[in-house]
CSV table of C-alpha atoms in Angstrom, one decimal:
chain,number,residue,atom,x,y,z
A,17,MET,CA,124.4,89.5,114.3
A,18,GLN,CA,121.5,91.9,113.6
A,19,TRP,CA,121.1,93.0,117.2
A,20,ARG,CA,124.7,94.4,117.3
A,21,TRP,CA,123.8,96.7,114.4
A,22,VAL,CA,120.8,98.0,116.1
A,23,VAL,CA,122.7,99.1,119.2
A,24,LEU,CA,125.3,100.8,117.1
A,25,ALA,CA,122.7,102.6,115.1
A,26,GLY,CA,121.2,104.1,118.2
A,27,VAL,CA,124.6,105.3,119.4
A,28,TRP,CA,125.3,106.8,116.0
A,29,PHE,CA,122.0,108.6,116.1
A,30,SER,CA,122.9,110.6,119.2
A,31,MET,CA,126.4,111.3,118.2
A,32,ALA,CA,125.7,112.3,114.6
A,33,HIS,CA,123.4,115.1,115.8
A,34,GLY,CA,125.9,116.5,118.3
A,35,VAL,CA,124.0,115.7,121.5
A,36,SER,CA,124.8,113.5,124.4
A,37,GLN,CA,122.8,110.3,124.9
A,38,ALA,CA,121.3,111.8,128.0
A,39,ASP,CA,120.2,115.0,126.3
A,40,ALA,CA,118.8,113.1,123.3
A,41,LEU,CA,116.6,111.0,125.4
A,42,SER,CA,115.6,113.2,128.3
A,43,SER,CA,111.9,113.5,128.8
A,44,ALA,CA,109.8,116.5,127.8
A,45,THR,CA,106.5,117.6,129.1
A,46,GLN,CA,104.3,115.5,126.8
A,47,PRO,CA,100.8,113.9,126.7
A,48,SER,CA,100.4,111.0,129.0
A,49,SER,CA,102.0,107.7,127.9
A,50,SER,CA,100.1,104.5,127.0
A,51,ALA,CA,102.5,102.6,129.3
A,52,SER,CA,100.6,101.9,132.6
A,53,PRO,CA,103.4,101.6,135.2
A,54,GLN,CA,104.7,104.7,137.0
A,55,ARG,CA,108.4,104.8,136.2
A,56,SER,CA,111.4,106.6,137.8
A,57,ALA,CA,113.4,109.0,135.6
A,58,ALA,CA,116.1,106.3,135.2
A,59,GLU,CA,113.5,103.7,134.1
A,60,GLN,CA,111.9,106.1,131.7
A,61,LEU,CA,115.3,106.8,130.2
A,62,GLU,CA,115.8,103.1,129.7
A,63,LEU,CA,112.4,102.7,128.1
A,64,GLU,CA,113.2,105.5,125.6
A,65,LYS,CA,116.5,103.9,124.8
A,66,PHE,CA,114.8,100.6,124.2
A,67,GLY,CA,112.2,102.4,121.9
A,68,ARG,CA,115.0,104.0,120.0
A,69,MET,CA,116.7,100.6,119.4
A,70,LEU,CA,113.4,99.2,118.1
A,71,PHE,CA,112.8,102.3,115.9
A,72,PHE,CA,116.0,101.6,114.0
A,73,ASP,CA,115.6,97.8,113.8
A,74,PRO,CA,114.9,96.4,110.3
A,75,SER,CA,114.5,92.9,111.6
A,76,LEU,CA,111.0,93.7,112.6
A,77,SER,CA,109.9,93.6,109.0
A,78,LEU,CA,109.2,90.5,106.9
A,79,THR,CA,112.4,90.6,104.8
A,80,ARG,CA,114.4,92.2,107.6
A,81,GLY,CA,114.9,95.2,105.3
A,82,MET,CA,112.7,98.0,106.7
A,83,ALA,CA,112.7,99.8,110.0
A,84,CYS,CA,110.5,102.6,111.3
A,85,SER,CA,113.4,104.9,110.4
A,86,GLY,CA,113.1,103.8,106.8
A,87,CYS,CA,110.0,106.0,106.3
A,88,HIS,CA,111.0,108.4,109.1
A,89,ASN,CA,114.7,109.2,108.6
A,90,PRO,CA,116.1,111.2,111.5
A,91,ALA,CA,118.6,112.9,109.2
A,92,GLN,CA,115.8,114.3,107.1
A,93,ALA,CA,113.5,115.5,109.9
A,94,PHE,CA,111.9,112.1,110.3
A,95,ILE,CA,110.3,111.8,106.8
A,96,ASP,CA,110.9,109.4,103.9
A,97,HIS,CA,113.4,111.1,101.7
A,98,VAL,CA,114.0,108.3,99.2
A,99,ASP,CA,112.6,108.9,95.7
A,100,ASN,CA,110.9,105.7,94.5
A,101,GLY,CA,109.5,107.3,91.3
A,102,THR,CA,106.7,109.1,93.1
A,103,HIS,CA,108.8,112.2,93.8
A,104,ARG,CA,108.9,111.1,97.5
A,105,ALA,CA,105.1,111.5,97.7
A,106,VAL,CA,104.6,108.0,99.2
A,107,SER,CA,106.8,105.2,100.6
A,108,LEU,CA,108.0,101.9,99.3
A,109,GLY,CA,107.1,98.8,101.3
A,110,ASP,CA,109.4,96.1,102.7
A,111,ASP,CA,108.8,94.0,99.6
A,112,LYS,CA,110.5,96.8,97.5
A,113,HIS,CA,107.5,97.2,95.1
A,114,SER,CA,104.4,98.0,97.1
A,115,LEU,CA,103.6,101.7,97.3
A,116,GLY,CA,101.4,103.4,99.8
A,117,ASP,CA,98.8,106.1,99.0
A,118,ARG,CA,99.5,108.7,101.7
A,119,ASN,CA,102.6,110.7,102.5
A,120,ALA,CA,104.6,109.6,105.6
A,121,PRO,CA,104.4,112.6,108.0
A,122,THR,CA,107.2,113.7,110.2
A,123,VAL,CA,107.4,112.0,113.7
A,124,THR,CA,108.7,115.2,115.2
A,125,TYR,CA,106.2,116.8,117.6
A,126,ALA,CA,103.7,114.0,116.9
A,127,SER,CA,103.4,113.3,120.6
A,128,PHE,CA,101.5,116.6,121.1
A,129,SER,CA,98.5,115.3,119.1
A,130,PRO,CA,95.9,114.4,121.8
A,131,PRO,CA,94.1,111.0,121.8
A,132,PHE,CA,91.4,110.7,119.1
A,133,HIS,CA,88.2,112.1,120.4
A,134,LYS,CA,85.3,114.5,119.8
A,135,ASP,CA,85.5,117.9,121.4
A,136,GLU,CA,82.7,119.7,123.2
A,137,GLN,CA,81.5,121.1,119.8
A,138,GLY,CA,81.3,117.6,118.3
A,139,ARG,CA,84.4,118.0,116.1
A,140,TYR,CA,86.8,115.1,115.7
A,141,VAL,CA,90.3,116.0,117.1
A,142,GLY,CA,93.6,114.3,117.5
A,143,GLY,CA,94.8,110.7,117.0
A,144,GLN,CA,97.7,109.5,114.8
A,145,PHE,CA,97.8,108.9,111.1
A,146,TRP,CA,96.1,111.3,108.6
A,147,ASP,CA,92.7,109.9,109.6
A,148,GLY,CA,93.3,109.6,113.4
A,149,ARG,CA,92.6,105.8,113.4
A,150,ALA,CA,95.3,105.2,116.0
A,151,ALA,CA,94.3,106.9,119.3
A,152,THR,CA,97.8,107.1,120.6
A,153,LEU,CA,101.4,106.9,119.5
A,154,ALA,CA,101.6,103.3,120.9
A,155,GLU,CA,98.7,102.3,118.7
A,156,GLN,CA,100.3,104.0,115.7
A,157,ALA,CA,103.6,102.2,116.4
A,158,GLY,CA,101.7,98.9,116.2
A,159,GLY,CA,100.3,99.5,112.8
A,160,PRO,CA,103.2,99.5,110.2
A,161,PRO,CA,104.7,96.1,111.3
A,162,LEU,CA,101.4,94.4,110.4
A,163,ASN,CA,100.6,96.5,107.3
A,164,PRO,CA,101.0,94.3,104.2
A,165,ILE,CA,102.3,97.2,102.1
A,166,GLU,CA,104.7,98.4,104.8
A,167,MET,CA,106.6,96.1,107.1
A,168,ALA,CA,104.4,93.1,106.1
A,169,MET,CA,104.7,90.9,109.2
A,170,PRO,CA,101.9,88.3,109.3
A,171,ASP,CA,100.8,88.8,112.9
A,172,LYS,CA,101.9,90.1,116.3
A,173,ALA,CA,103.3,86.8,117.4
A,174,SER,CA,105.7,86.8,114.5
A,175,VAL,CA,107.0,90.3,115.4
A,176,TRP,CA,107.3,89.1,119.0
A,177,GLN,CA,109.4,86.1,117.9
A,178,ARG,CA,111.7,88.5,116.1
A,179,LEU,CA,112.1,90.4,119.4
A,180,LEU,CA,113.0,87.2,121.2
A,181,GLU,CA,115.9,86.6,118.7
A,182,ASN,CA,117.7,89.4,120.3
A,183,PRO,CA,119.1,88.7,123.8
A,184,ILE,CA,119.3,92.4,124.6
A,185,TYR,CA,115.6,92.8,123.8
A,186,VAL,CA,114.7,89.9,126.0
A,187,ARG,CA,116.4,91.5,129.0
A,188,LYS,CA,114.8,94.8,128.2
A,189,LEU,CA,111.3,93.3,127.9
A,190,GLU,CA,111.7,91.5,131.2
A,191,SER,CA,113.3,94.4,133.2
A,192,LEU,CA,110.9,97.0,131.9
A,193,PHE,CA,107.6,95.1,131.5
A,194,GLY,CA,108.0,91.9,133.5
A,195,LYS,CA,108.8,88.3,132.5
A,196,GLN,CA,105.4,88.0,130.9
A,197,ALA,CA,106.6,90.3,128.1
A,198,ALA,CA,109.1,87.6,127.1
A,199,SER,CA,106.6,84.7,127.4
A,200,ASP,CA,103.3,86.2,126.0
A,201,ALA,CA,103.1,87.5,122.5
A,202,LYS,CA,100.4,90.0,123.1
A,203,VAL,CA,102.1,91.5,126.2
A,204,GLY,CA,105.4,91.5,124.3
A,205,TYR,CA,103.9,93.3,121.3
A,206,ASN,CA,102.3,95.9,123.4
A,207,ALA,CA,105.6,96.4,125.2
A,208,MET,CA,107.3,97.1,121.9
A,209,THR,CA,104.7,99.7,120.9
A,210,GLN,CA,104.9,101.4,124.3
A,211,SER,CA,108.7,101.5,124.0
A,212,ILE,CA,108.6,103.1,120.6
A,213,GLU,CA,106.0,105.6,121.9
A,214,ALA,CA,108.3,106.5,124.8
A,215,PHE,CA,111.1,107.3,122.3
A,216,GLU,CA,108.7,109.4,120.2
A,217,GLN,CA,107.6,111.2,123.3
A,218,SER,CA,111.2,112.0,124.3
A,219,ALA,CA,112.6,115.6,124.2
A,220,PHE,CA,114.7,114.7,121.2
A,221,MET,CA,111.6,114.6,119.1
A,222,ALA,CA,110.5,118.0,120.2
A,223,PRO,CA,113.4,120.3,121.0
A,224,PHE,CA,111.6,123.6,120.5
A,225,ASP,CA,114.9,125.2,119.4
A,226,SER,CA,114.0,126.7,116.0
A,227,LYS,CA,114.6,130.3,115.1
A,228,TYR,CA,111.0,131.0,116.1
A,229,ASP,CA,111.5,129.5,119.5
A,230,ARG,CA,114.8,131.5,120.0
A,231,TYR,CA,112.9,134.6,118.9
A,232,LEU,CA,110.4,134.1,121.6
A,233,ARG,CA,113.2,133.7,124.1
A,234,GLY,CA,114.9,136.9,122.9
A,235,GLU,CA,117.8,134.9,121.4
A,236,TYR,CA,117.1,135.6,117.7
A,237,GLN,CA,116.1,138.7,115.7
A,238,MET,CA,113.8,138.0,112.8
A,239,THR,CA,114.5,139.5,109.4
A,240,ALA,CA,112.0,142.1,108.2
A,241,GLN,CA,110.6,139.4,105.8
A,242,GLU,CA,110.3,136.8,108.5
A,243,GLU,CA,108.6,139.3,110.9
A,244,LEU,CA,106.1,140.3,108.2
A,245,GLY,CA,105.3,136.6,107.7
A,246,ARG,CA,104.9,136.1,111.4
A,247,THR,CA,102.5,139.0,111.6
A,248,LEU,CA,100.5,137.7,108.6
A,249,PHE,CA,100.4,134.2,110.0
A,250,PHE,CA,98.9,135.1,113.3
A,251,SER,CA,96.7,137.9,111.9
A,252,GLN,CA,92.9,137.6,112.1
A,253,GLN,CA,92.5,140.0,109.2
A,254,PHE,CA,95.1,139.2,106.5
A,255,THR,CA,95.3,135.4,106.4
A,256,ASN,CA,93.4,132.3,107.6
A,257,CYS,CA,96.5,130.4,108.7
A,258,ASN,CA,96.0,130.4,112.4
A,259,GLN,CA,92.4,129.3,112.2
A,260,CYS,CA,93.8,125.7,111.9
A,261,HIS,CA,97.5,126.1,112.7
A,262,GLN,CA,97.5,127.6,116.1
A,263,LEU,CA,97.0,125.6,119.2
A,264,ARG,CA,97.8,128.0,122.0
A,265,SER,CA,95.6,131.0,122.8
A,266,SER,CA,98.5,133.5,122.5
A,267,ALA,CA,100.6,134.1,119.4
A,268,LEU,CA,103.6,134.5,121.8
A,269,ALA,CA,103.0,131.3,123.7
A,270,GLU,CA,105.9,128.9,123.9
A,271,GLN,CA,105.7,125.3,122.7
A,272,GLU,CA,103.2,126.2,119.9
A,273,THR,CA,102.8,123.1,117.7
A,274,PHE,CA,101.1,125.0,114.9
A,275,SER,CA,98.1,122.6,114.6
A,276,ASN,CA,94.8,122.4,116.4
A,277,TYR,CA,94.6,118.7,115.4
A,278,GLN,CA,91.2,119.1,113.9
A,279,TYR,CA,90.1,117.6,110.5
A,280,HIS,CA,89.3,119.5,107.3
A,281,ASN,CA,88.7,118.9,103.7
A,282,ILE,CA,90.7,121.6,101.9
A,283,GLY,CA,90.1,120.4,98.4
A,284,VAL,CA,93.4,118.7,97.7
A,285,PRO,CA,93.4,117.1,94.2
A,286,LYS,CA,94.3,113.5,93.6
A,287,ASN,CA,98.0,112.6,93.1
A,288,GLU,CA,97.6,111.2,89.7
A,289,ARG,CA,101.2,110.0,89.5
A,290,VAL,CA,100.9,108.0,92.7
A,291,ARG,CA,97.6,106.4,91.6
A,292,ALA,CA,99.1,105.4,88.3
A,293,MET,CA,102.0,103.7,90.2
A,294,ASN,CA,100.4,102.1,93.2
A,295,GLY,CA,97.7,100.2,91.3
A,296,LEU,CA,94.7,101.8,93.0
A,297,GLY,CA,93.7,103.5,89.8
A,298,ASP,CA,91.6,106.6,88.8
A,299,GLN,CA,88.4,105.4,90.5
A,300,PHE,CA,89.8,104.9,94.0
A,301,VAL,CA,88.9,107.7,96.4
A,302,ASP,CA,90.7,108.3,99.7
A,303,GLN,CA,87.9,109.1,102.1
A,304,GLY,CA,90.1,110.4,104.8
A,305,LEU,CA,88.5,110.6,108.2
A,306,LEU,CA,85.6,108.4,107.1
A,307,ASP,CA,88.1,105.6,106.7
A,308,ASN,CA,88.7,105.7,110.5
A,309,PRO,CA,86.8,102.7,111.9
A,310,GLN,CA,85.4,104.9,114.7
A,311,VAL,CA,83.7,107.3,112.2
A,312,ASP,CA,80.6,106.6,110.2
A,313,ASP,CA,79.4,110.1,109.5
A,314,PRO,CA,79.4,110.9,105.8
A,315,ALA,CA,80.0,114.6,106.7
A,316,GLN,CA,83.6,113.6,107.6
A,317,ARG,CA,84.4,112.2,104.1
A,318,GLY,CA,87.5,113.8,102.6
A,319,LYS,CA,88.7,115.4,105.8
A,320,PHE,CA,92.3,114.9,107.0
A,321,LYS,CA,94.0,115.9,110.2
A,322,VAL,CA,95.7,119.3,110.3
A,323,PRO,CA,99.5,118.6,110.4
A,324,THR,CA,102.0,120.4,112.5
A,325,LEU,CA,104.0,123.1,110.7
A,326,ARG,CA,107.1,122.4,112.8
A,327,ASN,CA,109.9,121.5,110.3
A,328,VAL,CA,107.4,122.1,107.5
A,329,ALA,CA,110.0,123.7,105.2
A,330,VAL,CA,112.2,120.5,105.2
A,331,THR,CA,109.5,117.9,105.2
A,332,GLY,CA,107.9,118.1,101.7
A,333,PRO,CA,106.3,117.0,99.6
A,334,TYR,CA,103.0,118.3,101.0
A,335,MET,CA,99.4,117.4,101.7
A,336,HIS,CA,98.2,114.0,102.7
A,337,ASN,CA,99.1,112.5,99.3
A,338,GLY,CA,102.3,114.4,98.6
A,339,VAL,CA,100.8,116.1,95.6
A,340,PHE,CA,102.7,119.4,96.0
A,341,GLN,CA,106.5,119.5,96.0
A,342,ASP,CA,107.2,123.1,97.1
A,343,LEU,CA,106.1,125.0,100.2
A,344,ARG,CA,105.3,128.1,98.2
A,345,THR,CA,103.0,126.1,96.1
A,346,VAL,CA,101.0,125.1,99.1
A,347,ILE,CA,100.4,128.7,100.1
A,348,LEU,CA,99.4,129.5,96.5
A,349,PHE,CA,97.0,126.6,96.6
A,350,TYR,CA,95.3,128.2,99.7
A,351,ASN,CA,95.4,131.6,98.0
A,352,LYS,CA,93.4,130.4,95.0
A,353,TYR,CA,90.3,130.4,97.2
A,354,ASN,CA,90.5,134.1,97.8
A,355,SER,CA,92.1,135.4,94.6
A,356,LYS,CA,90.1,136.2,91.5
A,357,SER,CA,93.1,136.4,89.1
A,358,ALA,CA,93.4,133.8,86.4
A,359,ARG,CA,97.0,133.2,87.3
A,360,SER,CA,96.1,132.1,90.9
A,361,GLN,CA,94.0,129.2,89.4
A,362,ILE,CA,97.2,127.7,87.9
A,363,ASN,CA,99.4,125.2,89.7
A,364,PRO,CA,102.9,126.6,89.2
A,365,GLU,CA,104.4,123.1,89.4
A,366,THR,CA,102.4,121.7,86.4
A,367,GLY,CA,101.3,124.9,84.5
A,368,LEU,CA,97.8,123.5,84.6
A,369,SER,CA,94.7,124.2,86.7
A,370,TRP,CA,94.9,122.9,90.3
A,371,GLY,CA,92.4,120.2,89.5
A,372,PRO,CA,89.2,119.2,91.2
A,373,PRO,CA,89.2,118.1,94.9
A,374,GLU,CA,89.4,114.4,95.3
A,375,VAL,CA,86.3,114.6,97.5
A,376,THR,CA,84.1,117.5,96.4
A,377,GLU,CA,81.7,117.6,99.4
A,378,ASN,CA,82.4,118.7,102.9
A,379,LEU,CA,84.9,121.4,101.9
A,380,SER,CA,85.9,123.8,104.7
A,381,LEU,CA,85.0,126.8,102.7
A,382,LYS,CA,84.3,129.0,105.8
A,383,GLU,CA,88.0,128.7,106.8
A,384,LEU,CA,89.4,128.6,103.3
A,385,GLU,CA,87.6,131.7,102.0
A,386,SER,CA,88.4,133.8,105.1
A,387,GLY,CA,90.9,136.6,104.5
A,388,PRO,CA,92.0,138.6,101.4
A,389,ALA,CA,94.1,137.4,98.5
A,390,LEU,CA,97.8,137.5,99.0
A,391,ASP,CA,100.3,139.2,96.7
A,392,ASN,CA,103.7,137.7,96.0
A,393,ARG,CA,105.4,139.8,98.7
A,394,ARG,CA,103.1,138.3,101.4
A,395,VAL,CA,103.4,134.8,100.0
A,396,ASP,CA,107.2,135.0,100.2
A,397,ALA,CA,107.0,136.5,103.7
A,398,LEU,CA,104.9,133.5,104.9
A,399,VAL,CA,107.4,131.1,103.4
A,400,ALA,CA,110.2,132.9,105.1
A,401,PHE,CA,108.3,132.7,108.5
A,402,LEU,CA,107.5,129.0,108.1
A,403,LYS,CA,111.2,128.4,107.5
A,404,THR,CA,111.9,129.8,111.0
A,405,LEU,CA,109.9,126.8,112.4
A,406,THR,CA,112.8,124.4,111.5
A,407,ASP,CA,114.6,122.7,114.4
A,408,LYS,CA,118.1,124.0,114.8
A,409,ARG,CA,119.6,120.6,113.8
A,410,TYR,CA,117.8,120.7,110.4
A,411,GLU,CA,118.7,124.3,109.5
A,412,ALA,CA,121.5,122.8,107.3
A,413,LEU,CA,118.7,121.2,105.2
A,414,LEU,CA,117.3,124.6,104.5
A,415,GLU,CA,120.8,125.8,103.4
A,416,GLN,CA,121.0,122.8,101.0
A,417,GLN,CA,117.6,123.6,99.6
A,418,GLU,CA,118.6,127.2,98.9
A,419,SER,CA,121.9,126.2,97.4
A,420,THR,CA,120.1,123.8,95.0
A,421,GLN,CA,117.5,126.4,94.0
A,422,LYS,CA,120.2,128.9,93.2
A,423,LYS,CA,121.9,126.3,91.0
A,424,ILE,CA,118.6,125.6,89.2
A,425,VAL,CA,118.0,129.3,88.6
A,426,GLY,CA,121.5,129.8,87.3
A,427,GLN,CA,121.2,127.0,84.8
């Protein structure tokens, strides 16, 4: 009885993280939902609970073996933590052999990305996925079930039929969306995506309880190294971090998501290991924003959405293709644009040069070349600060990382 497992999985999810069901699913102040009806608080809670059940349900994939949580594991800050031979750079599909080409980003704080649009300066902003091709979380939730290398269902009607196999789902569809959701495939599919969106918009996905948040509330005293990193991060003089990774106008503003949700080409090299394994080969080029069906401007080729830095220390590997394993490596990669030393032009993970950008045009050199080179002390301080952006529930993952690194050093 697959539906019984789904309900139990949802209960485990709340209990395993030491929060009550009500606390886990209470609503936060989030961007507006795709769901059209105005709902009471009780109805919204039911919608979020339904979305949570769907998020954990593997029966919505072709072989009934992959749920949303397969690539967005809540125990690992909602990323794919399973190594499939690519060093966790990309995810394995429902068929157990297809590999993607982009890294699965964390779902935490994803609801703060605005709908895909052009701002007043003509820049593309927001959306979901690395190229913004889904305007909202509901649109994003509708993508993986039909993607042939992800959940691989043939069409919306087939997914809807899987929903109808579960009597609890039928009751939820009818009570939350009306009887048509249980009699019309399109309405039912949209109800599924809106429910998952509601779960992803819940306060559980964006608790704002990291050391950084507690620091802002006067509940945590940063170490000297963390404070140096914070100062450097928000500095207009010593780094270029906040040009892309600051949303609010003040460095002391609460609910900072550490992304302006714009798009940039920062010169990330190909992930050769992934390309060798997923069959796309050396000649394939990920065009980033230009692959978004709403974009036809060649000047957008190679650009990807600026990701949130919330939970960044526990959600590696990094970049849109997972090419870098370590957070410190990422900072060194940025530093290569401003440092003239030969050592700064070497990727410490490979011992070789960083490699050419996958897309050589449209580089955001104005932003990349802003600020002086960083010495090791400042690099380490930035890493220390970025670790303070880890949700409280995931701080244990940081401790595990540090323990593993100490063992490696001691070998």
